Amino acid sequence: MNLDMFCFQCEQTAHGTGCTKKGVCGKDADTAAVQDLLIYATKGLSQVAHAAREQGITDNAADRFVCEGTFSTLTNVNFDAERFVPLVRRAVELRDDLKSRLNQAAEGDAGLWAKIKKAVGLAEDSAISFPEGPATFQPAADLEGMIRQGHEHGIPDDPEANEDIKSLKETVIYGLKGACAYADHAAILGQESEVFYAEMHRLLAATLRQDLGLEDWVQLTMDCGQANMKAMELLDAGNTGKYGHPTPTEVPLGAKKGPAICVSGHDLHDLELLLKQTEGQGIQIYTHGEMLPCHGYPELKKYPHFYGHFGTAWQNQQQEFKEFPGPILMTTNCIQKPREEYADRIYTTGLVGWPGTTHIGADKDFTPLIEKALEMGGFPEDTDNGSVMVGFARNAVLGVADKVVDLVKRGKIRHFFLVGGCDGAKPGRSYYEDFVDQVPEDCVVLTLACGKFRFFDKDLGSIEGLPRLLDVGQCNDAFSAIQIAVALAQAFDCEVNELPLSMVLSWYEQKAVAILLTLLSLGIKDIRLGPTLPAFVSENVLNYLVENFDIKPISTPEEDLKAILG
């Protein structure tokens, strides 16, 4: 249909205001519309699930679906409009099942509907039913009809008149998308939380309410940050519980002669399954993007054919993947439109989708990749492009906490910088590489997420054996970074904001929004954020963040370092 769209959920949105014809990410208007419809349907599911939960009625299938559904709409995850049709239908199916269970519970209980109405923000004299909207709508019969419905329920159609409340609502929605992505990964590894699910439904249902004021919405953004903290804690428990705590590990950046498979995205479980299925096949497994930190996990690096890392961050894949002599598996978000040179060897799995690519289903049978890798033959010879160190998550860093504290007290370490977040294609992102280049030699840089690829292979040396560049891990390992900061604050008997620690962050998509809300909800102040500020943050909301959290946009490396270090 290709009607106009509106999307401003990522940092690279067109003109810094919103994509209206086609997404900068490559998302077309039809896909944008059906994604908007899925979010609309999911809000209705959460509205009913929240009311049901208030009465002790829960449904794990609904809980898991909300995580998966919202994750599917996160930037650079699924560009295949057809894949959203069953998701919309499933949201309505789960919603109606919960409504039926609620109605059964309410029979003969005059007070129950009063409680339900209060839970979803209805007036006491309103009808004994859910209000007309996402809790009652029925999806069209086909994709074309759903696209029309999606255009009716996009961002500009929110009836809320207050610009600042609209801004905070969108902030909560995008924060929840990021938190649900982490919660979905955690659930795959057996880590779930009723506390998280309850907050997820409450917050998503709240975005339908028209009876909340600005102060309520400010609190809801902080609640979203706390919910994401729980999601990251769950994922940390899943990753470390199954694969062990990361340890410092040297990762080759070169290649080994022979067949090869490259794994991109974020999912450790998919990587493990691929490693098991390729044992003894003579195939080397390489990581790409945010899969780099996987080399530090003991239960993954025990596989001798888990060899090295190929390429850099997600936005470079169109140039890098055409040079990789084997199939590429995309496990989570960060896929871009595959170029013709490698489109026939891109494979997606999980929630990832691109029209025309081969999708590995829930059975996780990676035979097509294995056959493709053997057919292509891989790298013609061994190459040596140096190496990088990973594995400096909280256990590794806190294991030498006494040494770190001593180095600070003796004046050997003046300051810590957490320089991390999302990478992207905008030229302004060179700021982060330039910043690290100019960090004085008596300072330590911690980094995480794909933002590190601006400088991950730099040799910054060490301070009495402690590397000056410490890779904490993936974006979700912000949990580890927070634990490190809290532990150091305890060691110095001070607040986190009093530590010689500064956060210089880059953002691109919704997981970064979730992490920022987590940091703010913990009271972390004086964060520098770039390369641009979110388009969905209104001027008044930005002023609130500046006044209450001293958050500020990046300027130049020279000016920011001078302001921080004096």
Coordinates of C-alpha atoms in Angstrom, one line a residue, residues 277-504:
Q277 CA 25.9 -28.7 15.6
T278 CA 29.3 -27.9 13.9
E279 CA 31.5 -29.9 16.2
G280 CA 33.8 -32.1 14.1
Q281 CA 32.8 -30.6 10.8
G282 CA 36.0 -28.7 10.2
I283 CA 34.1 -25.4 10.3
Q284 CA 35.4 -22.4 12.2
I285 CA 32.9 -20.1 13.9
Y286 CA 33.4 -16.3 13.9
T287 CA 31.6 -13.6 15.8
H288 CA 30.5 -10.3 14.4
G289 CA 29.2 -7.1 16.2
E290 CA 28.0 -7.6 19.7
M291 CA 28.7 -11.3 19.7
L292 CA 32.4 -10.5 20.3
P293 CA 32.1 -10.7 24.1
C294 CA 30.8 -14.3 23.8
H295 CA 34.5 -15.4 23.5
G296 CA 34.9 -14.6 27.2
Y297 CA 32.4 -17.2 28.5
P298 CA 34.0 -20.4 29.6
E299 CA 31.3 -22.7 28.4
L300 CA 31.4 -21.2 24.9
K301 CA 35.2 -20.8 24.5
K302 CA 35.7 -24.5 25.3
Y303 CA 34.7 -25.3 21.8
P304 CA 38.0 -25.4 19.8
H305 CA 36.4 -24.3 16.6
F306 CA 35.0 -21.1 18.2
Y307 CA 37.8 -19.2 16.6
G308 CA 37.8 -15.4 16.3
H309 CA 36.0 -12.2 15.4
F310 CA 35.2 -10.8 12.0
G311 CA 34.4 -7.2 11.2
T312 CA 33.2 -4.4 13.4
A313 CA 29.8 -2.9 14.2
W314 CA 26.3 -3.6 12.7
Q315 CA 26.2 -0.5 10.4
N316 CA 29.3 -1.8 8.5
Q317 CA 27.8 -5.2 7.6
Q318 CA 26.9 -4.4 4.0
Q319 CA 30.6 -3.8 3.3
E320 CA 32.0 -6.5 5.6
F321 CA 29.6 -9.4 4.9
K322 CA 30.4 -9.4 1.2
E323 CA 34.0 -10.2 2.1
F324 CA 33.1 -13.1 4.4
P325 CA 33.6 -16.4 2.6
G326 CA 30.8 -18.3 4.3
P327 CA 27.2 -18.0 5.5
I328 CA 26.1 -15.4 8.1
L329 CA 23.6 -16.0 10.9
M330 CA 21.6 -13.1 12.2
T331 CA 20.4 -14.0 15.7
T332 CA 18.7 -10.7 16.9
N333 CA 18.5 -7.1 15.9
C334 CA 21.0 -5.2 13.8
I335 CA 20.2 -6.7 10.3
Q336 CA 20.4 -4.4 7.4
K337 CA 19.2 -4.9 3.8
P338 CA 21.4 -7.7 2.5
R339 CA 23.3 -6.8 -0.6
E340 CA 23.2 -8.9 -3.7
E341 CA 26.7 -10.1 -3.2
Y342 CA 25.8 -12.1 0.0
A343 CA 22.0 -12.2 0.1
D344 CA 21.9 -15.9 -0.7
R345 CA 24.0 -16.7 2.4
I346 CA 22.2 -14.6 5.0
Y347 CA 20.2 -16.7 7.4
T348 CA 17.9 -15.3 10.1
T349 CA 16.5 -17.0 13.2
G350 CA 14.4 -16.1 16.2
L351 CA 12.5 -12.8 15.8
V352 CA 14.8 -11.5 13.0
G353 CA 13.4 -11.3 9.5
W354 CA 14.2 -9.9 6.0
P355 CA 12.0 -10.7 3.0
G356 CA 13.5 -13.3 0.8
T357 CA 16.2 -14.6 3.2
T358 CA 16.2 -18.1 4.6
H359 CA 14.7 -18.3 8.1
I360 CA 15.8 -21.0 10.6
G361 CA 12.7 -21.9 12.6
A362 CA 12.1 -22.9 16.2
D363 CA 13.7 -26.3 15.6
K364 CA 17.1 -24.4 15.3
D365 CA 18.3 -26.9 12.7
F366 CA 21.4 -25.1 11.3
T367 CA 22.0 -27.7 8.6
P368 CA 21.5 -25.2 5.7
L369 CA 24.4 -23.0 7.1
I370 CA 26.6 -26.0 7.6
E371 CA 26.1 -27.2 4.1
K372 CA 26.6 -23.7 2.7
A373 CA 29.9 -23.3 4.7
L374 CA 31.3 -26.6 3.4
E375 CA 30.2 -25.8 -0.2
M376 CA 31.9 -22.3 -0.1
G377 CA 35.2 -23.6 1.4
G378 CA 35.9 -20.5 3.5
F379 CA 39.1 -18.7 4.0
P380 CA 41.9 -19.8 1.6
E381 CA 44.7 -19.3 4.1
D382 CA 45.5 -18.3 7.7
T383 CA 45.8 -14.6 8.4
D384 CA 47.0 -12.6 11.4
N385 CA 45.3 -9.3 12.0
G386 CA 46.1 -9.0 15.7
S387 CA 43.8 -9.6 18.5
V388 CA 41.6 -7.9 21.2
M389 CA 40.9 -8.6 24.8
V390 CA 37.3 -9.3 26.1
G391 CA 35.9 -10.6 29.3
F392 CA 36.2 -7.8 31.8
A393 CA 32.7 -8.2 33.2
R394 CA 32.0 -7.5 36.9
N395 CA 33.5 -10.8 38.3
A396 CA 36.8 -10.1 36.4
V397 CA 37.0 -6.5 37.5
L398 CA 35.8 -6.9 41.0
G399 CA 38.3 -9.8 41.4
V400 CA 41.0 -7.1 41.3
A401 CA 39.0 -4.4 43.1
D402 CA 41.6 -4.1 45.9
K403 CA 44.3 -3.4 43.3
V404 CA 42.0 -0.8 41.5
V405 CA 41.3 0.9 44.8
D406 CA 45.0 1.0 45.7
L407 CA 45.9 2.5 42.3
V408 CA 43.3 5.2 42.8
K409 CA 44.5 6.0 46.3
R410 CA 48.1 6.1 45.1
G411 CA 47.2 8.5 42.3
K412 CA 48.0 6.1 39.6
I413 CA 44.5 6.1 38.3
R414 CA 42.9 9.6 38.1
H415 CA 39.6 8.8 36.5
F416 CA 37.4 6.1 35.0
F417 CA 35.4 6.7 31.8
L418 CA 32.5 4.4 30.7
V419 CA 32.5 5.1 26.9
G420 CA 29.9 2.8 25.3
G421 CA 26.5 2.3 23.8
C422 CA 25.3 1.9 20.3
D423 CA 27.3 2.6 17.2
G424 CA 25.8 4.1 14.0
A425 CA 26.6 5.5 10.6
K426 CA 26.5 9.3 11.3
P427 CA 29.8 11.1 11.0
G428 CA 29.4 12.6 14.5
R429 CA 30.0 9.3 16.0
S430 CA 33.8 9.7 15.4
Y431 CA 33.6 11.8 18.6
Y432 CA 33.8 8.6 20.7
E433 CA 37.0 7.4 19.0
D434 CA 38.5 10.9 19.3
F435 CA 37.5 11.1 22.9
V436 CA 39.2 7.8 23.8
D437 CA 42.3 8.8 21.9
Q438 CA 42.6 11.9 24.1
V439 CA 41.9 10.3 27.5
P440 CA 45.0 10.9 29.6
E441 CA 47.3 7.9 30.3
D442 CA 46.4 7.9 34.0
C443 CA 42.8 7.2 33.2
V444 CA 40.9 3.9 32.5
V445 CA 38.3 3.4 29.8
L446 CA 35.5 0.8 30.3
T447 CA 33.4 0.1 27.3
L448 CA 30.4 -2.0 26.3
A449 CA 28.0 -2.5 23.4
C450 CA 28.8 -2.0 19.8
G451 CA 30.0 1.6 20.4
K452 CA 33.3 0.1 21.3
F453 CA 34.1 -0.8 17.7
R454 CA 35.2 2.8 17.2
F455 CA 38.2 2.0 19.3
F456 CA 38.1 -1.7 20.4
D457 CA 41.4 -2.6 18.7
K458 CA 43.4 0.3 20.1
D459 CA 46.4 -0.5 22.4
L460 CA 45.9 1.9 25.3
G461 CA 48.6 0.1 27.4
S462 CA 48.2 -0.6 31.1
I463 CA 48.6 0.9 34.5
E464 CA 50.7 -1.5 36.7
G465 CA 49.3 -4.5 34.8
L466 CA 45.7 -3.3 34.7
P467 CA 44.7 -2.7 31.0
R468 CA 43.5 0.8 30.4
L469 CA 40.8 -0.5 28.0
L470 CA 38.3 -2.9 29.6
D471 CA 35.6 -4.5 27.5
V472 CA 32.7 -5.1 29.9
G473 CA 30.5 -6.9 27.2
Q474 CA 27.3 -6.5 25.3
C475 CA 24.8 -3.6 25.8
N476 CA 22.9 -5.7 28.4
D477 CA 26.1 -5.9 30.4
A478 CA 25.4 -2.4 31.5
F479 CA 24.2 -4.5 34.5
S480 CA 27.8 -5.5 35.1
A481 CA 29.0 -1.9 34.7
I482 CA 26.5 -0.8 37.3
Q483 CA 27.6 -3.5 39.7
I484 CA 31.2 -2.5 39.3
A485 CA 30.3 1.2 40.0
V486 CA 28.3 0.2 43.1
A487 CA 31.1 -2.0 44.4
L488 CA 33.7 0.7 43.9
A489 CA 31.4 3.2 45.7
Q490 CA 31.2 0.9 48.6
A491 CA 35.0 0.4 48.6
F492 CA 35.5 4.2 48.7
D493 CA 32.6 4.7 51.1
C494 CA 30.9 7.2 48.9
E495 CA 27.9 7.6 46.5
V496 CA 28.3 6.4 42.9
N497 CA 28.0 10.1 41.7
E498 CA 31.0 10.9 43.9
L499 CA 33.3 8.4 42.2
P500 CA 36.0 9.5 39.8
L501 CA 33.8 8.0 37.1
S502 CA 32.1 9.7 34.0
M503 CA 29.7 8.1 31.6
V504 CA 30.0 9.2 27.9

